């Protein structure tokens, strides 16, 4: 039985992973901005967590006092604007919102969970995107691409620092998934993505720390 914390479980991939882990016998802290939006049931503990809010993160830190974590999954994400450079959706407020969730939210969530991860010699999985790969850059979705490039760099850097403490960190692309964010024309289902990601997280170790991989296991050039 593993102790797992997942952010962004109100819908989509995060919700599917939370329910799958719980169904397999693990104990899951299922985090969402509003506690009532998180999944419930055997093995699931709904937690109110806004990864952009210091008070919310401090409350999480207090809730984890004395606990151990085997796996932290940073899944909460935001996307604003899909067009080219002149897309009017690209405002300063939009940049601030997306970066606050996808980058600083990841960093401060990991930091809040560090004592519990240290106690459990746990692992950290960052749900990033191939859209953050410099090798796959295209002229659209600028804020999202920039945020995922930064999140992947956080994962790479943290993997180096935390390896000495026995904590492995990896970054992963969930695929183009049929969710509210991915849209109905996307390639794969939530179920396929969640199953693949869970296999990758299980394979994450100190030997593979710093990886940037597809949900199906292939390495992504960064």
JSON list of C-alpha atoms in Angstrom, two decimals:
[
{"chain": "A", "resi": 1, "resn": "UNK", "atom": "CA", "xyz": [0.00, 0.00, 0.00]},
{"chain": "A", "resi": 2, "resn": "UNK", "atom": "CA", "xyz": [1.44, 3.34, -1.06]},
{"chain": "A", "resi": 3, "resn": "UNK", "atom": "CA", "xyz": [0.74, 6.82, 0.29]},
{"chain": "A", "resi": 4, "resn": "UNK", "atom": "CA", "xyz": [0.09, 9.11, -2.68]},
{"chain": "A", "resi": 5, "resn": "UNK", "atom": "CA", "xyz": [-0.80, 12.79, -3.09]},
{"chain": "A", "resi": 6, "resn": "UNK", "atom": "CA", "xyz": [-2.19, 14.06, -6.40]},
{"chain": "A", "resi": 7, "resn": "UNK", "atom": "CA", "xyz": [-2.98, 17.65, -7.31]},
{"chain": "A", "resi": 8, "resn": "UNK", "atom": "CA", "xyz": [-5.66, 18.60, -9.81]},
{"chain": "A", "resi": 9, "resn": "UNK", "atom": "CA", "xyz": [-8.05, 15.71, -9.20]},
{"chain": "A", "resi": 10, "resn": "UNK", "atom": "CA", "xyz": [-11.33, 17.52, -9.87]},
{"chain": "A", "resi": 11, "resn": "UNK", "atom": "CA", "xyz": [-11.51, 16.09, -13.40]},
{"chain": "A", "resi": 12, "resn": "UNK", "atom": "CA", "xyz": [-9.62, 14.45, -16.24]},
{"chain": "A", "resi": 13, "resn": "UNK", "atom": "CA", "xyz": [-6.36, 12.59, -15.79]},
{"chain": "A", "resi": 14, "resn": "UNK", "atom": "CA", "xyz": [-5.89, 13.55, -12.16]},
{"chain": "A", "resi": 15, "resn": "UNK", "atom": "CA", "xyz": [-9.30, 12.22, -11.15]},
{"chain": "A", "resi": 16, "resn": "UNK", "atom": "CA", "xyz": [-8.78, 9.01, -13.11]},
{"chain": "A", "resi": 17, "resn": "UNK", "atom": "CA", "xyz": [-5.38, 8.36, -11.55]},
{"chain": "A", "resi": 18, "resn": "UNK", "atom": "CA", "xyz": [-6.71, 9.03, -8.04]},
{"chain": "A", "resi": 19, "resn": "UNK", "atom": "CA", "xyz": [-9.57, 6.55, -8.41]},
{"chain": "A", "resi": 20, "resn": "UNK", "atom": "CA", "xyz": [-7.31, 3.93, -10.03]},
{"chain": "A", "resi": 21, "resn": "UNK", "atom": "CA", "xyz": [-4.69, 4.11, -7.29]},
{"chain": "A", "resi": 22, "resn": "UNK", "atom": "CA", "xyz": [-7.37, 3.89, -4.60]},
{"chain": "A", "resi": 23, "resn": "UNK", "atom": "CA", "xyz": [-9.03, 0.95, -6.35]},
{"chain": "A", "resi": 24, "resn": "UNK", "atom": "CA", "xyz": [-5.66, -0.81, -6.30]},
{"chain": "A", "resi": 25, "resn": "UNK", "atom": "CA", "xyz": [-5.40, -0.48, -2.53]},
{"chain": "A", "resi": 26, "resn": "UNK", "atom": "CA", "xyz": [-3.31, 2.66, -2.20]},
{"chain": "A", "resi": 27, "resn": "UNK", "atom": "CA", "xyz": [-4.22, 5.60, 0.02]},
{"chain": "A", "resi": 28, "resn": "UNK", "atom": "CA", "xyz": [-4.64, 8.79, -1.96]},
{"chain": "A", "resi": 29, "resn": "UNK", "atom": "CA", "xyz": [-4.85, 12.41, -0.88]},
{"chain": "A", "resi": 30, "resn": "UNK", "atom": "CA", "xyz": [-6.92, 13.75, -3.77]},
{"chain": "A", "resi": 31, "resn": "UNK", "atom": "CA", "xyz": [-6.39, 17.50, -4.02]},
{"chain": "A", "resi": 32, "resn": "UNK", "atom": "CA", "xyz": [-8.65, 20.02, -5.73]},
{"chain": "A", "resi": 33, "resn": "UNK", "atom": "CA", "xyz": [-9.24, 23.75, -5.28]},
{"chain": "A", "resi": 34, "resn": "UNK", "atom": "CA", "xyz": [-12.58, 22.93, -3.67]},
{"chain": "A", "resi": 35, "resn": "UNK", "atom": "CA", "xyz": [-12.67, 19.82, -1.48]},
{"chain": "A", "resi": 36, "resn": "UNK", "atom": "CA", "xyz": [-16.12, 18.87, -2.77]},
{"chain": "A", "resi": 37, "resn": "UNK", "atom": "CA", "xyz": [-14.74, 18.65, -6.32]},
{"chain": "A", "resi": 38, "resn": "UNK", "atom": "CA", "xyz": [-12.23, 15.92, -5.40]},
{"chain": "A", "resi": 39, "resn": "UNK", "atom": "CA", "xyz": [-13.15, 12.25, -5.85]},
{"chain": "A", "resi": 40, "resn": "UNK", "atom": "CA", "xyz": [-14.40, 10.36, -2.81]},
{"chain": "A", "resi": 41, "resn": "UNK", "atom": "CA", "xyz": [-14.59, 6.73, -1.80]},
{"chain": "A", "resi": 42, "resn": "UNK", "atom": "CA", "xyz": [-12.53, 4.03, -0.17]},
{"chain": "A", "resi": 43, "resn": "UNK", "atom": "CA", "xyz": [-8.86, 4.95, -0.04]},
{"chain": "A", "resi": 44, "resn": "UNK", "atom": "CA", "xyz": [-9.50, 8.56, -1.10]},
{"chain": "A", "resi": 45, "resn": "UNK", "atom": "CA", "xyz": [-9.06, 11.58, 1.16]},
{"chain": "A", "resi": 46, "resn": "UNK", "atom": "CA", "xyz": [-10.36, 14.78, -0.47]},
{"chain": "A", "resi": 47, "resn": "UNK", "atom": "CA", "xyz": [-8.12, 17.78, 0.23]},
{"chain": "A", "resi": 48, "resn": "UNK", "atom": "CA", "xyz": [-8.77, 21.44, -0.56]},
{"chain": "A", "resi": 49, "resn": "UNK", "atom": "CA", "xyz": [-5.59, 22.75, -2.20]},
{"chain": "A", "resi": 50, "resn": "UNK", "atom": "CA", "xyz": [-4.97, 25.80, -4.34]},
{"chain": "A", "resi": 51, "resn": "UNK", "atom": "CA", "xyz": [-1.38, 25.44, -5.56]},
{"chain": "A", "resi": 52, "resn": "UNK", "atom": "CA", "xyz": [-1.20, 29.20, -6.19]},
{"chain": "A", "resi": 53, "resn": "UNK", "atom": "CA", "xyz": [-2.10, 30.15, -2.61]},
{"chain": "A", "resi": 54, "resn": "UNK", "atom": "CA", "xyz": [0.49, 30.28, 0.18]},
{"chain": "A", "resi": 55, "resn": "UNK", "atom": "CA", "xyz": [-2.06, 29.77, 2.95]},
{"chain": "A", "resi": 56, "resn": "UNK", "atom": "CA", "xyz": [-3.48, 26.70, 1.20]},
{"chain": "A", "resi": 57, "resn": "UNK", "atom": "CA", "xyz": [0.01, 25.23, 0.80]},
{"chain": "A", "resi": 58, "resn": "UNK", "atom": "CA", "xyz": [0.82, 25.98, 4.45]},
{"chain": "A", "resi": 59, "resn": "UNK", "atom": "CA", "xyz": [-2.34, 24.10, 5.45]},
{"chain": "A", "resi": 60, "resn": "UNK", "atom": "CA", "xyz": [-1.19, 21.14, 3.36]},
{"chain": "A", "resi": 61, "resn": "UNK", "atom": "CA", "xyz": [2.23, 21.24, 5.03]},
{"chain": "A", "resi": 62, "resn": "UNK", "atom": "CA", "xyz": [0.51, 21.12, 8.44]},
{"chain": "A", "resi": 63, "resn": "UNK", "atom": "CA", "xyz": [-1.79, 18.28, 7.33]},
{"chain": "A", "resi": 64, "resn": "UNK", "atom": "CA", "xyz": [1.25, 16.24, 6.29]},
{"chain": "A", "resi": 65, "resn": "UNK", "atom": "CA", "xyz": [3.07, 16.73, 9.60]},
{"chain": "A", "resi": 66, "resn": "UNK", "atom": "CA", "xyz": [4.51, 13.37, 10.65]},
{"chain": "A", "resi": 67, "resn": "UNK", "atom": "CA", "xyz": [3.19, 11.63, 7.51]},
{"chain": "A", "resi": 68, "resn": "UNK", "atom": "CA", "xyz": [5.20, 9.88, 4.80]},
{"chain": "A", "resi": 69, "resn": "UNK", "atom": "CA", "xyz": [4.63, 10.06, 1.04]},
{"chain": "A", "resi": 70, "resn": "UNK", "atom": "CA", "xyz": [5.62, 7.40, -1.46]},
{"chain": "A", "resi": 71, "resn": "UNK", "atom": "CA", "xyz": [4.55, 9.43, -4.49]},
{"chain": "A", "resi": 72, "resn": "UNK", "atom": "CA", "xyz": [3.66, 13.04, -5.22]},
{"chain": "A", "resi": 73, "resn": "UNK", "atom": "CA", "xyz": [2.01, 13.71, -8.58]},
{"chain": "A", "resi": 74, "resn": "UNK", "atom": "CA", "xyz": [1.98, 17.36, -9.63]},
{"chain": "A", "resi": 75, "resn": "UNK", "atom": "CA", "xyz": [-0.90, 17.27, -12.08]},
{"chain": "A", "resi": 76, "resn": "UNK", "atom": "CA", "xyz": [-2.74, 20.59, -11.59]},
{"chain": "A", "resi": 77, "resn": "UNK", "atom": "CA", "xyz": [-2.51, 22.64, -14.78]},
{"chain": "A", "resi": 78, "resn": "UNK", "atom": "CA", "xyz": [-3.89, 25.64, -16.63]},
{"chain": "A", "resi": 79, "resn": "UNK", "atom": "CA", "xyz": [-3.99, 26.69, -20.29]},
{"chain": "A", "resi": 80, "resn": "UNK", "atom": "CA", "xyz": [-4.97, 30.11, -21.64]},
{"chain": "A", "resi": 81, "resn": "UNK", "atom": "CA", "xyz": [-4.58, 30.98, -25.31]},
{"chain": "A", "resi": 82, "resn": "UNK", "atom": "CA", "xyz": [-3.89, 28.60, -28.18]},
{"chain": "A", "resi": 83, "resn": "UNK", "atom": "CA", "xyz": [-3.14, 31.01, -31.03]},
{"chain": "A", "resi": 84, "resn": "UNK", "atom": "CA", "xyz": [-0.16, 32.83, -32.46]},
{"chain": "A", "resi": 85, "resn": "UNK", "atom": "CA", "xyz": [1.67, 35.81, -31.03]},
{"chain": "A", "resi": 86, "resn": "UNK", "atom": "CA", "xyz": [-1.23, 38.21, -31.62]},
{"chain": "A", "resi": 87, "resn": "UNK", "atom": "CA", "xyz": [-3.84, 36.09, -29.86]},
{"chain": "A", "resi": 88, "resn": "UNK", "atom": "CA", "xyz": [-5.69, 38.58, -27.61]},
{"chain": "A", "resi": 89, "resn": "UNK", "atom": "CA", "xyz": [-5.91, 35.91, -24.91]},
{"chain": "A", "resi": 90, "resn": "UNK", "atom": "CA", "xyz": [-2.23, 36.56, -24.16]},
{"chain": "A", "resi": 91, "resn": "UNK", "atom": "CA", "xyz": [-2.48, 39.20, -21.46]},
{"chain": "A", "resi": 92, "resn": "UNK", "atom": "CA", "xyz": [-0.20, 39.83, -18.52]},
{"chain": "A", "resi": 93, "resn": "UNK", "atom": "CA", "xyz": [-2.88, 38.45, -16.25]},
{"chain": "A", "resi": 94, "resn": "UNK", "atom": "CA", "xyz": [-3.05, 35.28, -18.36]},
{"chain": "A", "resi": 95, "resn": "UNK", "atom": "CA", "xyz": [0.71, 34.79, -18.15]},
{"chain": "A", "resi": 96, "resn": "UNK", "atom": "CA", "xyz": [0.61, 35.28, -14.38]},
{"chain": "A", "resi": 97, "resn": "UNK", "atom": "CA", "xyz": [-2.25, 32.80, -13.92]},
{"chain": "A", "resi": 98, "resn": "UNK", "atom": "CA", "xyz": [-0.79, 30.00, -16.04]},
{"chain": "A", "resi": 99, "resn": "UNK", "atom": "CA", "xyz": [2.73, 30.35, -14.67]},
{"chain": "A", "resi": 100, "resn": "UNK", "atom": "CA", "xyz": [1.36, 30.47, -11.12]},
{"chain": "A", "resi": 101, "resn": "UNK", "atom": "CA", "xyz": [-0.31, 27.08, -11.58]},
{"chain": "A", "resi": 102, "resn": "UNK", "atom": "CA", "xyz": [2.08, 25.28, -13.94]},
{"chain": "A", "resi": 103, "resn": "UNK", "atom": "CA", "xyz": [5.43, 26.48, -12.59]},
{"chain": "A", "resi": 104, "resn": "UNK", "atom": "CA", "xyz": [5.40, 28.13, -9.18]},
{"chain": "A", "resi": 105, "resn": "UNK", "atom": "CA", "xyz": [2.52, 25.88, -8.15]},
{"chain": "A", "resi": 106, "resn": "UNK", "atom": "CA", "xyz": [4.64, 22.83, -8.92]},
{"chain": "A", "resi": 107, "resn": "UNK", "atom": "CA", "xyz": [7.66, 24.19, -7.07]},
{"chain": "A", "resi": 108, "resn": "UNK", "atom": "CA", "xyz": [5.83, 25.19, -3.90]},
{"chain": "A", "resi": 109, "resn": "UNK", "atom": "CA", "xyz": [3.75, 22.01, -3.81]},
{"chain": "A", "resi": 110, "resn": "UNK", "atom": "CA", "xyz": [6.94, 19.96, -3.92]},
{"chain": "A", "resi": 111, "resn": "UNK", "atom": "CA", "xyz": [8.50, 22.11, -1.22]},
{"chain": "A", "resi": 112, "resn": "UNK", "atom": "CA", "xyz": [5.45, 21.74, 1.03]},
{"chain": "A", "resi": 113, "resn": "UNK", "atom": "CA", "xyz": [5.60, 17.96, 0.59]},
{"chain": "A", "resi": 114, "resn": "UNK", "atom": "CA", "xyz": [9.36, 17.60, 1.04]},
{"chain": "A", "resi": 115, "resn": "UNK", "atom": "CA", "xyz": [9.34, 16.55, 4.72]},
{"chain": "A", "resi": 116, "resn": "UNK", "atom": "CA", "xyz": [6.80, 13.79, 3.96]},
{"chain": "A", "resi": 117, "resn": "UNK", "atom": "CA", "xyz": [8.73, 12.76, 0.85]},
{"chain": "A", "resi": 118, "resn": "UNK", "atom": "CA", "xyz": [11.94, 12.58, 2.85]},
{"chain": "A", "resi": 119, "resn": "UNK", "atom": "CA", "xyz": [10.31, 10.38, 5.46]},
{"chain": "A", "resi": 120, "resn": "UNK", "atom": "CA", "xyz": [8.99, 8.04, 2.78]},
{"chain": "A", "resi": 121, "resn": "UNK", "atom": "CA", "xyz": [11.98, 8.24, 0.41]},
{"chain": "A", "resi": 122, "resn": "UNK", "atom": "CA", "xyz": [9.22, 9.04, -2.05]},
{"chain": "A", "resi": 123, "resn": "UNK", "atom": "CA", "xyz": [9.10, 9.99, -5.73]},
{"chain": "A", "resi": 124, "resn": "UNK", "atom": "CA", "xyz": [7.88, 13.10, -7.54]},
{"chain": "A", "resi": 125, "resn": "UNK", "atom": "CA", "xyz": [6.12, 12.95, -10.91]},
{"chain": "A", "resi": 126, "resn": "UNK", "atom": "CA", "xyz": [5.51, 16.22, -12.75]},
{"chain": "A", "resi": 127, "resn": "UNK", "atom": "CA", "xyz": [2.81, 16.08, -15.42]},
{"chain": "A", "resi": 128, "resn": "UNK", "atom": "CA", "xyz": [4.41, 18.34, -18.02]},
{"chain": "A", "resi": 129, "resn": "UNK", "atom": "CA", "xyz": [3.94, 18.28, -21.81]},
{"chain": "A", "resi": 130, "resn": "UNK", "atom": "CA", "xyz": [5.90, 17.71, -24.98]},
{"chain": "A", "resi": 131, "resn": "UNK", "atom": "CA", "xyz": [4.77, 21.25, -25.81]},
{"chain": "A", "resi": 132, "resn": "UNK", "atom": "CA", "xyz": [7.50, 22.36, -23.41]},
{"chain": "A", "resi": 133, "resn": "UNK", "atom": "CA", "xyz": [10.22, 20.71, -25.50]},
{"chain": "A", "resi": 134, "resn": "UNK", "atom": "CA", "xyz": [12.50, 23.12, -27.37]},
{"chain": "A", "resi": 135, "resn": "UNK", "atom": "CA", "xyz": [12.89, 20.44, -30.03]},
{"chain": "A", "resi": 136, "resn": "UNK", "atom": "CA", "xyz": [9.12, 20.49, -30.65]},
{"chain": "A", "resi": 137, "resn": "UNK", "atom": "CA", "xyz": [8.50, 24.25, -30.55]},
{"chain": "A", "resi": 138, "resn": "UNK", "atom": "CA", "xyz": [5.71, 25.65, -32.73]},
{"chain": "A", "resi": 139, "resn": "UNK", "atom": "CA", "xyz": [4.19, 29.10, -33.12]},
{"chain": "A", "resi": 140, "resn": "UNK", "atom": "CA", "xyz": [1.16, 28.73, -30.87]},
{"chain": "A", "resi": 141, "resn": "UNK", "atom": "CA", "xyz": [0.03, 28.27, -27.26]},
{"chain": "A", "resi": 142, "resn": "UNK", "atom": "CA", "xyz": [2.90, 30.46, -26.08]},
{"chain": "A", "resi": 143, "resn": "UNK", "atom": "CA", "xyz": [2.03, 30.72, -22.40]},
{"chain": "A", "resi": 144, "resn": "UNK", "atom": "CA", "xyz": [1.39, 27.01, -22.00]},
{"chain": "A", "resi": 145, "resn": "UNK", "atom": "CA", "xyz": [4.57, 26.06, -23.88]},
{"chain": "A", "resi": 146, "resn": "UNK", "atom": "CA", "xyz": [6.68, 28.42, -21.80]},
{"chain": "A", "resi": 147, "resn": "UNK", "atom": "CA", "xyz": [5.16, 27.14, -18.56]},
{"chain": "A", "resi": 148, "resn": "UNK", "atom": "CA", "xyz": [5.72, 23.49, -19.42]},
{"chain": "A", "resi": 149, "resn": "UNK", "atom": "CA", "xyz": [9.32, 24.16, -20.49]},
{"chain": "A", "resi": 150, "resn": "UNK", "atom": "CA", "xyz": [9.88, 25.77, -17.10]},
{"chain": "A", "resi": 151, "resn": "UNK", "atom": "CA", "xyz": [8.14, 22.92, -15.24]},
{"chain": "A", "resi": 152, "resn": "UNK", "atom": "CA", "xyz": [10.30, 20.34, -17.00]},
{"chain": "A", "resi": 153, "resn": "UNK", "atom": "CA", "xyz": [13.42, 22.30, -16.13]},
{"chain": "A", "resi": 154, "resn": "UNK", "atom": "CA", "xyz": [12.30, 22.35, -12.51]},
{"chain": "A", "resi": 155, "resn": "UNK", "atom": "CA", "xyz": [11.98, 18.58, -12.67]},
{"chain": "A", "resi": 156, "resn": "UNK", "atom": "CA", "xyz": [15.44, 18.15, -14.16]},
{"chain": "A", "resi": 157, "resn": "UNK", "atom": "CA", "xyz": [17.06, 20.42, -11.60]},
{"chain": "A", "resi": 158, "resn": "UNK", "atom": "CA", "xyz": [15.19, 18.99, -8.62]},
{"chain": "A", "resi": 159, "resn": "UNK", "atom": "CA", "xyz": [16.13, 15.47, -9.74]},
{"chain": "A", "resi": 160, "resn": "UNK", "atom": "CA", "xyz": [19.79, 16.37, -9.34]},
{"chain": "A", "resi": 161, "resn": "UNK", "atom": "CA", "xyz": [19.39, 18.03, -5.96]},
{"chain": "A", "resi": 162, "resn": "UNK", "atom": "CA", "xyz": [17.05, 15.52, -4.36]},
{"chain": "A", "resi": 163, "resn": "UNK", "atom": "CA", "xyz": [18.78, 12.35, -5.58]},
{"chain": "A", "resi": 164, "resn": "UNK", "atom": "CA", "xyz": [21.18, 12.63, -2.65]},
{"chain": "A", "resi": 165, "resn": "UNK", "atom": "CA", "xyz": [18.17, 12.27, -0.33]},
{"chain": "A", "resi": 166, "resn": "UNK", "atom": "CA", "xyz": [16.83, 9.23, -2.18]},
{"chain": "A", "resi": 167, "resn": "UNK", "atom": "CA", "xyz": [13.99, 11.15, -3.88]},
{"chain": "A", "resi": 168, "resn": "UNK", "atom": "CA", "xyz": [13.57, 10.52, -7.61]},
{"chain": "A", "resi": 169, "resn": "UNK", "atom": "CA", "xyz": [11.94, 13.19, -9.80]},
{"chain": "A", "resi": 170, "resn": "UNK", "atom": "CA", "xyz": [10.65, 12.77, -13.36]},
{"chain": "A", "resi": 171, "resn": "UNK", "atom": "CA", "xyz": [8.59, 14.76, -15.89]},
{"chain": "A", "resi": 172, "resn": "UNK", "atom": "CA", "xyz": [5.98, 13.24, -18.21]},
{"chain": "A", "resi": 173, "resn": "UNK", "atom": "CA", "xyz": [3.81, 14.04, -21.21]},
{"chain": "A", "resi": 174, "resn": "UNK", "atom": "CA", "xyz": [0.30, 12.59, -20.76]},
{"chain": "A", "resi": 175, "resn": "UNK", "atom": "CA", "xyz": [-0.43, 12.47, -24.48]},
{"chain": "A", "resi": 176, "resn": "UNK", "atom": "CA", "xyz": [-3.04, 14.49, -26.33]},
{"chain": "A", "resi": 177, "resn": "UNK", "atom": "CA", "xyz": [-5.99, 13.47, -24.18]},
{"chain": "A", "resi": 178, "resn": "UNK", "atom": "CA", "xyz": [-9.73, 13.89, -24.62]},
{"chain": "A", "resi": 179, "resn": "UNK", "atom": "CA", "xyz": [-10.32, 16.21, -21.66]},
{"chain": "A", "resi": 180, "resn": "UNK", "atom": "CA", "xyz": [-11.69, 19.72, -21.22]},
{"chain": "A", "resi": 181, "resn": "UNK", "atom": "CA", "xyz": [-8.18, 20.99, -21.98]},
{"chain": "A", "resi": 182, "resn": "UNK", "atom": "CA", "xyz": [-7.32, 18.57, -24.77]},
{"chain": "A", "resi": 183, "resn": "UNK", "atom": "CA", "xyz": [-10.67, 18.73, -26.55]},
{"chain": "A", "resi": 184, "resn": "UNK", "atom": "CA", "xyz": [-12.89, 16.09, -28.11]},
{"chain": "A", "resi": 185, "resn": "UNK", "atom": "CA", "xyz": [-10.62, 15.59, -31.16]},
{"chain": "A", "resi": 186, "resn": "UNK", "atom": "CA", "xyz": [-7.61, 14.49, -29.09]},
{"chain": "A", "resi": 187, "resn": "UNK", "atom": "CA", "xyz": [-5.84, 11.18, -29.74]},
{"chain": "A", "resi": 188, "resn": "UNK", "atom": "CA", "xyz": [-6.34, 9.13, -26.58]},
{"chain": "A", "resi": 189, "resn": "UNK", "atom": "CA", "xyz": [-8.77, 8.60, -23.72]},
{"chain": "A", "resi": 190, "resn": "UNK", "atom": "CA", "xyz": [-8.31, 9.67, -20.13]},
{"chain": "A", "resi": 191, "resn": "UNK", "atom": "CA", "xyz": [-8.15, 5.99, -19.17]},
{"chain": "A", "resi": 192, "resn": "UNK", "atom": "CA", "xyz": [-5.30, 5.21, -21.59]},
{"chain": "A", "resi": 193, "resn": "UNK", "atom": "CA", "xyz": [-3.30, 8.23, -20.48]},
{"chain": "A", "resi": 194, "resn": "UNK", "atom": "CA", "xyz": [-3.75, 7.54, -16.77]},
{"chain": "A", "resi": 195, "resn": "UNK", "atom": "CA", "xyz": [-2.77, 3.88, -17.13]},
{"chain": "A", "resi": 196, "resn": "UNK", "atom": "CA", "xyz": [0.35, 4.78, -19.09]},
{"chain": "A", "resi": 197, "resn": "UNK", "atom": "CA", "xyz": [1.40, 7.50, -16.68]},
{"chain": "A", "resi": 198, "resn": "UNK", "atom": "CA", "xyz": [0.98, 5.20, -13.70]},
{"chain": "A", "resi": 199, "resn": "UNK", "atom": "CA", "xyz": [3.26, 2.66, -15.36]},
{"chain": "A", "resi": 200, "resn": "UNK", "atom": "CA", "xyz": [5.89, 5.37, -15.90]},
{"chain": "A", "resi": 201, "resn": "UNK", "atom": "CA", "xyz": [5.65, 6.52, -12.29]},
{"chain": "A", "resi": 202, "resn": "UNK", "atom": "CA", "xyz": [6.11, 2.95, -11.09]},
{"chain": "A", "resi": 203, "resn": "UNK", "atom": "CA", "xyz": [9.25, 2.68, -13.23]},
{"chain": "A", "resi": 204, "resn": "UNK", "atom": "CA", "xyz": [10.73, 5.96, -11.93]},
{"chain": "A", "resi": 205, "resn": "UNK", "atom": "CA", "xyz": [13.84, 5.39, -9.82]},
{"chain": "A", "resi": 206, "resn": "UNK", "atom": "CA", "xyz": [17.05, 7.15, -8.91]},
{"chain": "A", "resi": 207, "resn": "UNK", "atom": "CA", "xyz": [18.56, 5.53, -12.01]},
{"chain": "A", "resi": 208, "resn": "UNK", "atom": "CA", "xyz": [16.00, 7.22, -14.28]},
{"chain": "A", "resi": 209, "resn": "UNK", "atom": "CA", "xyz": [15.56, 10.48, -12.30]},
{"chain": "A", "resi": 210, "resn": "UNK", "atom": "CA", "xyz": [15.50, 13.59, -14.45]},
{"chain": "A", "resi": 211, "resn": "UNK", "atom": "CA", "xyz": [13.68, 11.78, -17.25]},
{"chain": "A", "resi": 212, "resn": "UNK", "atom": "CA", "xyz": [11.26, 13.51, -19.65]},
{"chain": "A", "resi": 213, "resn": "UNK", "atom": "CA", "xyz": [9.01, 10.83, -21.14]},
{"chain": "A", "resi": 214, "resn": "UNK", "atom": "CA", "xyz": [5.78, 10.17, -23.00]},
{"chain": "A", "resi": 215, "resn": "UNK", "atom": "CA", "xyz": [3.04, 8.34, -21.08]},
{"chain": "A", "resi": 216, "resn": "UNK", "atom": "CA", "xyz": [3.99, 5.37, -23.27]},
{"chain": "A", "resi": 217, "resn": "UNK", "atom": "CA", "xyz": [7.63, 5.41, -22.19]},
{"chain": "A", "resi": 218, "resn": "UNK", "atom": "CA", "xyz": [9.54, 7.03, -25.07]},
{"chain": "A", "resi": 219, "resn": "UNK", "atom": "CA", "xyz": [12.05, 9.72, -24.15]},
{"chain": "A", "resi": 220, "resn": "UNK", "atom": "CA", "xyz": [11.25, 13.30, -25.22]},
{"chain": "A", "resi": 221, "resn": "UNK", "atom": "CA", "xyz": [14.12, 15.55, -26.38]},
{"chain": "A", "resi": 222, "resn": "UNK", "atom": "CA", "xyz": [14.26, 18.62, -24.19]}
]
